């Protein structure tokens, strides 16, 4: 009897030593819901590539933290806020999802931000751009990686106005993201002494931009600013070239361009475009090595959004590993307290509002003769430090900021 009691005690002690990792993790697993646009206008710059980027991050931890498995599930929000909200609720309430990641489309992201805030779940954004996500709609559990409408538009606007392109006309995606992109670019243009001659709002996923481009052409504005993204940007740039806007002396400004867009447009069409990105595969040995792994899985180089998904998921998993728990409040605090350092960024601080202050880079698209091969598309013009690229935390309008 005494031997049985000793054995039982030893068993309890061993379980106590072996079990903390599982005991500290909800549901005995770490479950990440990758919510993206899998078939629409943003599927190329996010989509399945974002899922692969998240998997690459998990693989660096052996797909487990302290013996607790990391599981990644994927869903399509179809660029609809109600679909995004419904999936987020289902994942959290019935499928024990701990984290929601990606969510390109600002309207969808704002809906998910409200739900994750209410349900106390981490939200890792790499794709939506509205500054409201780290402003008036910020969350203690929301983290915004990669870029926002201020960082991508202000650097591009500043460069063009400095060059003398001072009159602007906007072709804007008619929802939260496009409105925010136009607003942030307009502020910069006007602050630098430029003028906005007009603009037009365009439904998401429009195939025919002809009437909108004719209005831009008739405005006489020096810059035709495309406040859209993904497939919409590709279509509008192609059609603007067909209508002869660049040939007529107007400058096309893609306020959110990704390398995937350049690839689809081709260099003869895209050459000379100015853009701001937070990531380019050919920056250094680290970015090239990671991008090679990504290309082996996807057949193409990563967009900044996809690189941002990797960085965000990796930072989250590292915080969980360091703490030994996936407790939401503890992990959120750890993530904010720890600068982000990986192949994408170095020592990037996270503000109280959840904004990651990574560097932004101003690029020019190469002429065909300057390119050494596929995906060699960009020339670096300027590095904009994170502290300058983004709205200061104190001015963000986030209620969390003390």
Coordinates of C-alpha atoms in Angstrom, one line a residue:
X1 CA 0.0 0.0 0.0
X2 CA 2.8 2.3 0.9
X3 CA 4.5 1.6 -2.4
X4 CA 1.3 2.4 -4.3
X5 CA 1.0 5.7 -2.4
X6 CA 4.7 6.6 -3.3
X7 CA 4.1 5.7 -6.9
X8 CA 0.9 7.8 -7.1
X9 CA 2.8 10.7 -5.5
X10 CA 5.6 10.4 -8.0
X11 CA 3.1 10.1 -10.8
X12 CA 1.4 13.4 -9.7
X13 CA 4.8 15.1 -9.4
X14 CA 5.9 14.0 -12.9
X15 CA 2.6 15.1 -14.3
X16 CA 3.0 18.4 -12.6
X17 CA 6.5 18.8 -14.2
X18 CA 5.4 17.5 -17.7
X19 CA 2.1 19.2 -17.8
X20 CA 2.5 23.0 -17.4
X21 CA 2.8 23.6 -21.1
X22 CA -0.5 21.9 -21.8
X23 CA -2.1 23.3 -18.7
X24 CA -1.2 26.9 -19.7
X25 CA -2.6 26.5 -23.2
X26 CA -6.3 26.8 -23.8
X27 CA -7.8 23.6 -25.4
X28 CA -4.4 21.9 -25.5
X29 CA -3.5 23.6 -28.8
X30 CA -2.7 27.0 -30.4
X31 CA -5.2 27.6 -33.2
X32 CA -4.7 30.4 -35.7
X33 CA -7.5 31.4 -38.1
X34 CA -6.1 32.9 -41.3
X35 CA -9.0 34.9 -42.7
X36 CA -8.3 36.3 -46.2
X37 CA -9.6 37.0 -49.7
X38 CA -9.0 33.6 -51.5
X39 CA -10.5 34.4 -54.9
X40 CA -11.2 38.1 -55.2
X41 CA -9.2 41.3 -56.0
X42 CA -6.8 40.8 -53.1
X43 CA -6.2 37.1 -53.5
X44 CA -2.9 37.6 -55.3
X45 CA -1.3 39.9 -52.6
X46 CA -2.8 38.0 -49.7
X47 CA -4.9 34.8 -50.2
X48 CA -3.3 31.4 -50.2
X49 CA 0.2 33.1 -50.1
X50 CA -0.7 34.6 -46.7
X51 CA -1.6 31.1 -45.5
X52 CA 1.7 29.8 -46.7
X53 CA 3.5 32.6 -44.9
X54 CA 1.7 31.8 -41.7
X55 CA 2.7 28.1 -42.1
X56 CA 6.4 29.1 -42.6
X57 CA 6.3 31.0 -39.3
X58 CA 4.8 28.0 -37.5
X59 CA 7.4 25.7 -39.1
X60 CA 10.2 27.7 -37.5
X61 CA 8.8 26.5 -34.1
X62 CA 8.4 23.0 -35.3
X63 CA 4.6 23.5 -35.5
X64 CA 4.4 23.4 -31.8
X65 CA 5.2 25.5 -28.7
X66 CA 6.5 23.5 -25.7
X67 CA 4.9 20.4 -27.1
X68 CA 1.5 22.1 -27.8
X69 CA 0.6 21.8 -31.5
X70 CA 0.1 24.9 -33.6
X71 CA -2.9 24.5 -36.0
X72 CA -3.7 26.9 -38.8
X73 CA -7.1 27.0 -40.5
X74 CA -8.0 29.1 -43.5
X75 CA -11.2 31.0 -44.4
X76 CA -12.4 33.3 -47.2
X77 CA -14.2 36.5 -46.2
X78 CA -15.1 37.3 -49.9
X79 CA -14.4 41.0 -49.2
X80 CA -17.7 41.2 -47.3
X81 CA -17.7 42.6 -43.7
X82 CA -20.7 40.4 -42.7
X83 CA -19.1 37.2 -44.0
X84 CA -15.9 38.1 -42.1
X85 CA -17.8 38.8 -38.9
X86 CA -19.8 35.6 -39.2
X87 CA -16.6 33.5 -39.7
X88 CA -14.8 35.2 -36.9
X89 CA -17.7 34.6 -34.5
X90 CA -17.9 30.9 -35.5
X91 CA -14.2 30.3 -35.2
X92 CA -14.0 31.9 -31.8
X93 CA -17.3 30.5 -30.3
X94 CA -17.3 27.0 -31.7
X95 CA -13.8 26.2 -33.1
X96 CA -11.6 27.5 -30.2
X97 CA -9.6 29.8 -32.5
X98 CA -7.1 31.8 -30.4
X99 CA -5.9 34.2 -33.0
X100 CA -7.3 35.7 -36.3
X101 CA -4.7 36.8 -38.8
X102 CA -4.4 38.7 -42.2
X103 CA -7.9 40.1 -43.2
X104 CA -7.2 42.3 -46.2
X105 CA -10.1 44.7 -46.7
X106 CA -10.6 47.4 -44.1
X107 CA -14.4 47.0 -43.8
X108 CA -13.9 43.3 -43.0
X109 CA -11.1 44.1 -40.6
X110 CA -13.1 46.7 -38.7
X111 CA -15.8 44.1 -38.3
X112 CA -13.4 41.5 -37.0
X113 CA -11.6 44.0 -34.8
X114 CA -14.9 44.6 -32.9
X115 CA -15.5 40.9 -32.4
X116 CA -12.0 40.0 -31.3
X117 CA -12.0 42.9 -28.9
X118 CA -15.3 41.7 -27.4
X119 CA -14.3 38.1 -27.3
X120 CA -10.7 38.8 -26.1
X121 CA -8.8 37.3 -29.0
X122 CA -5.5 38.4 -30.6
X123 CA -6.0 40.0 -34.1
X124 CA -3.0 40.2 -36.4
X125 CA -3.6 42.5 -39.4
X126 CA -1.5 42.4 -42.5
X127 CA -3.6 43.6 -45.4
X128 CA -6.2 46.1 -44.2
X129 CA -5.1 49.8 -44.4
X130 CA -7.5 52.1 -42.6
X131 CA -5.9 54.2 -40.0
X132 CA -9.0 53.8 -37.9
X133 CA -7.9 50.3 -37.0
X134 CA -5.1 51.8 -34.8
X135 CA -7.1 55.0 -34.3
X136 CA -10.7 55.4 -33.1
X137 CA -11.4 51.7 -33.6
X138 CA -8.2 50.4 -31.9
X139 CA -8.3 47.4 -29.6
X140 CA -6.1 46.1 -26.8
X141 CA -5.8 42.8 -28.8
X142 CA -5.4 44.3 -32.3
X143 CA -2.0 44.6 -33.9
X144 CA -1.4 46.2 -37.3
X145 CA 1.6 45.1 -39.3
X146 CA 3.1 46.0 -42.6
X147 CA 1.5 49.4 -43.7
X148 CA -1.5 51.6 -43.4
X149 CA -3.1 54.2 -45.7
X150 CA -1.0 57.0 -44.2
X151 CA 2.4 55.3 -44.6
X152 CA 1.9 54.2 -48.2
X153 CA 0.2 57.3 -49.5
X154 CA 2.1 60.1 -47.7
X155 CA 5.6 59.0 -48.9
X156 CA 4.4 58.7 -52.5
X157 CA 2.5 62.0 -52.4
X158 CA 5.5 63.8 -50.9
X159 CA 7.9 62.4 -53.5
X160 CA 5.6 63.5 -56.4
X161 CA 4.8 66.9 -55.1
X162 CA 8.5 67.6 -54.5
X163 CA 9.0 66.7 -58.1
X164 CA 6.5 69.3 -59.1
X165 CA 3.4 67.2 -59.6
X166 CA 1.1 69.4 -57.5
X167 CA -2.4 69.0 -58.9
X168 CA -4.2 65.7 -58.2
X169 CA -7.3 63.7 -59.2
X170 CA -8.4 60.6 -57.3
X171 CA -9.9 57.4 -58.5
X172 CA -11.0 55.8 -55.3
X173 CA -12.2 52.3 -54.2
X174 CA -15.6 53.1 -52.6
X175 CA -15.3 51.7 -49.1
X176 CA -13.3 52.3 -45.9
X177 CA -9.9 51.5 -47.3
X178 CA -10.1 53.6 -50.4
X179 CA -11.7 56.6 -48.5
X180 CA -8.9 56.5 -46.0
X181 CA -6.2 56.2 -48.7
X182 CA -7.6 59.2 -50.5
X183 CA -7.9 61.2 -47.3
X184 CA -4.3 60.6 -46.1
X185 CA -2.8 61.4 -49.5
X186 CA -4.9 64.5 -49.9
X187 CA -3.7 65.8 -46.5
X188 CA -0.1 65.4 -47.6
X189 CA -0.7 67.0 -51.0
X190 CA -2.5 70.1 -49.5
X191 CA 0.0 70.4 -46.6
X192 CA 2.8 70.7 -49.3
X193 CA 1.0 73.4 -51.3
X194 CA -0.6 71.1 -53.8
X195 CA -4.3 71.0 -54.9
X196 CA -6.9 68.3 -55.4
X197 CA -8.9 69.0 -58.6
X198 CA -11.5 66.3 -57.9
X199 CA -12.1 62.6 -57.7
X200 CA -14.5 59.8 -58.3
X201 CA -15.6 56.8 -56.2
X202 CA -15.5 53.4 -57.9
X203 CA -17.2 50.1 -56.7
X204 CA -14.8 47.4 -55.5
X205 CA -13.9 44.8 -58.2
X206 CA -14.8 47.1 -61.1
X207 CA -13.7 45.8 -64.5
X208 CA -14.3 48.8 -66.7
X209 CA -12.6 52.1 -65.6
X210 CA -13.2 53.9 -68.8
X211 CA -15.7 56.5 -67.6
X212 CA -13.7 57.2 -64.5
X213 CA -10.4 57.6 -66.4
X214 CA -12.1 60.0 -68.9
X215 CA -13.1 62.2 -65.9
X216 CA -9.5 62.1 -64.7
X217 CA -8.2 63.0 -68.1
X218 CA -10.6 65.9 -68.5
X219 CA -9.7 67.3 -65.1
X220 CA -6.3 68.3 -66.3
X221 CA -4.7 67.2 -63.1
X222 CA -1.0 66.4 -63.3
X223 CA -1.4 63.3 -61.1
X224 CA -4.1 60.7 -61.4
X225 CA -4.0 58.9 -58.0
X226 CA -5.3 55.4 -57.8
X227 CA -6.6 54.9 -54.3
X228 CA -7.3 51.2 -54.8
X229 CA -5.4 47.9 -54.6
X230 CA -4.9 44.5 -56.1
X231 CA -6.9 43.6 -59.2
X232 CA -8.5 47.1 -59.2
X233 CA -5.1 48.8 -59.4
X234 CA -4.0 46.4 -62.2
X235 CA -7.1 47.1 -64.3
X236 CA -7.0 50.8 -63.8
X237 CA -3.3 51.2 -64.7
X238 CA -3.7 49.0 -67.8
X239 CA -6.7 50.9 -69.0
X240 CA -5.1 54.3 -68.2
X241 CA -2.2 53.4 -70.4
X242 CA -4.6 52.3 -73.2
X243 CA -6.4 55.6 -72.9
X244 CA -3.1 57.4 -73.2
X245 CA -3.0 59.2 -69.8
X246 CA 0.7 58.8 -69.2
X247 CA 1.5 59.5 -72.9
X248 CA -0.5 62.8 -72.5
X249 CA 1.7 63.9 -69.6
X250 CA -0.3 62.8 -66.6
X251 CA 1.4 60.9 -63.9
X252 CA -0.2 57.7 -62.6
X253 CA 0.3 57.2 -58.8
X254 CA -0.6 53.8 -57.4
X255 CA -1.1 54.6 -53.8
X256 CA -1.0 50.9 -52.9
X257 CA 1.1 48.9 -55.3
X258 CA 2.6 45.5 -54.5
X259 CA 5.2 43.6 -56.4
X260 CA 2.5 41.1 -57.6
X261 CA 0.8 44.1 -59.3
X262 CA 4.0 45.0 -61.1
X263 CA 4.4 41.3 -62.2
X264 CA 0.8 41.3 -63.6
X265 CA 1.2 44.7 -65.3
X266 CA 4.7 43.9 -66.7
X267 CA 7.6 46.4 -66.8
X268 CA 6.7 48.0 -70.1
X269 CA 3.4 49.1 -68.6
X270 CA 4.5 49.8 -65.0
X271 CA 8.0 51.3 -65.6
X272 CA 8.6 54.6 -63.7
X273 CA 5.7 54.1 -61.2
X274 CA 6.6 55.3 -57.7
X275 CA 5.4 53.2 -54.8
X276 CA 5.9 52.8 -51.0
X277 CA 6.3 49.3 -49.6
X278 CA 7.5 47.9 -46.3
X279 CA 9.1 44.8 -47.9
X280 CA 10.9 43.8 -51.0
X281 CA 12.3 40.3 -51.5
X282 CA 15.7 41.5 -52.9
X283 CA 16.7 43.8 -50.0
X284 CA 19.3 41.7 -48.4
X285 CA 20.5 38.1 -47.8
X286 CA 17.8 37.4 -45.2
X287 CA 14.9 38.6 -47.3
X288 CA 16.2 36.7 -50.3
X289 CA 16.6 33.4 -48.3
X290 CA 13.1 33.7 -46.8
X291 CA 11.6 34.7 -50.2
X292 CA 13.2 31.6 -51.8
X293 CA 11.4 29.4 -49.3
X294 CA 8.2 31.2 -49.9
X295 CA 8.6 30.9 -53.7
X296 CA 9.3 27.1 -53.4
X297 CA 5.8 26.8 -51.9
X298 CA 3.9 29.2 -54.0
X299 CA 5.8 29.6 -57.3
X300 CA 6.2 33.4 -56.8
X301 CA 7.8 36.0 -54.7
X302 CA 6.0 37.4 -51.6
X303 CA 4.1 40.6 -51.4
X304 CA 4.7 42.9 -48.4
X305 CA 1.3 41.7 -47.0
X306 CA 2.3 38.1 -47.1
X307 CA 5.7 38.9 -45.5
X308 CA 3.8 40.8 -42.9
X309 CA 1.6 37.7 -42.1
X310 CA 4.8 35.7 -41.5
X311 CA 6.3 38.4 -39.2
X312 CA 3.1 38.9 -37.2
X313 CA 2.4 35.1 -36.7
X314 CA 6.1 34.6 -35.8
X315 CA 6.0 37.4 -33.2
X316 CA 2.8 36.0 -31.6
X317 CA 4.3 32.5 -31.4
X318 CA 7.5 33.8 -29.9
X319 CA 5.5 35.6 -27.2
X320 CA 3.6 32.5 -26.4
X321 CA 6.8 30.5 -26.2
X322 CA 8.5 33.0 -24.0
X323 CA 5.5 33.2 -21.6
X324 CA 4.6 29.5 -21.7
X325 CA 0.9 30.4 -22.0
X326 CA -1.5 31.7 -24.7
X327 CA -3.5 33.8 -22.2
X328 CA -4.7 36.7 -24.3
X329 CA -4.0 39.6 -22.0
X330 CA -0.5 38.3 -21.1
X331 CA 0.4 37.6 -24.7
X332 CA -0.8 41.0 -25.9
X333 CA 1.2 42.7 -23.2
X334 CA 4.3 40.7 -24.1
X335 CA 3.9 41.4 -27.8
X336 CA 3.7 45.2 -27.2
X337 CA 6.7 45.1 -24.9
X338 CA 8.9 43.3 -27.3
X339 CA 10.3 45.0 -30.5
X340 CA 9.8 43.0 -33.7
X341 CA 13.0 41.6 -35.1
X342 CA 13.0 39.1 -38.0
X343 CA 13.9 38.9 -41.7
X344 CA 11.4 41.7 -42.5
X345 CA 12.2 44.3 -39.9
X346 CA 14.6 45.1 -37.1
X347 CA 13.8 46.4 -33.7
X348 CA 10.4 47.7 -34.8
X349 CA 8.5 49.1 -31.8
X350 CA 4.8 48.4 -31.2
X351 CA 2.7 51.4 -30.0
X352 CA 0.0 51.3 -27.3
X353 CA -2.5 51.5 -30.2
X354 CA -1.2 48.3 -31.8
X355 CA 0.7 49.9 -34.6
X356 CA 4.0 48.3 -35.6
X357 CA 6.4 51.1 -36.5
X358 CA 8.4 49.3 -39.2
X359 CA 10.4 51.2 -41.9
X360 CA 8.7 52.1 -45.2
X361 CA 10.7 52.2 -48.5
X362 CA 10.1 54.4 -51.5
X363 CA 10.7 52.5 -54.7
X364 CA 10.6 53.3 -58.5
X365 CA 9.6 50.5 -60.9
X366 CA 12.5 49.7 -63.2
X367 CA 12.6 50.0 -67.0
X368 CA 12.7 46.7 -68.8
X369 CA 16.4 47.1 -69.7
X370 CA 17.3 47.6 -66.0
X371 CA 15.8 44.4 -64.9
X372 CA 18.0 41.3 -64.5
X373 CA 15.2 38.8 -64.6
X374 CA 11.8 37.8 -63.2
X375 CA 10.7 39.7 -60.1
X376 CA 13.7 42.1 -60.3
X377 CA 11.4 45.1 -60.6
X378 CA 12.2 47.8 -58.0
X379 CA 14.9 50.4 -57.4
X380 CA 15.1 51.8 -53.8
X381 CA 14.9 55.6 -53.7
X382 CA 14.5 56.3 -50.0
X383 CA 14.1 54.6 -46.6
X384 CA 11.5 56.2 -44.4
X385 CA 12.0 55.3 -40.6
X386 CA 8.9 53.9 -38.9
X387 CA 8.8 56.9 -36.6
X388 CA 8.3 59.1 -39.6
X389 CA 6.2 56.8 -41.8
X390 CA 3.3 56.5 -39.4
X391 CA 0.9 58.8 -37.5
X392 CA 2.4 59.3 -34.0
X393 CA 0.6 57.2 -31.3
X394 CA -0.4 60.3 -29.4
X395 CA -2.1 61.7 -32.5
X396 CA -3.8 58.4 -33.6
X397 CA -7.1 59.0 -31.8
X398 CA -6.9 55.6 -30.1
X399 CA -8.7 55.6 -26.8
X400 CA -6.1 53.2 -25.3
X401 CA -3.3 55.8 -25.5
X402 CA -2.6 57.4 -22.2

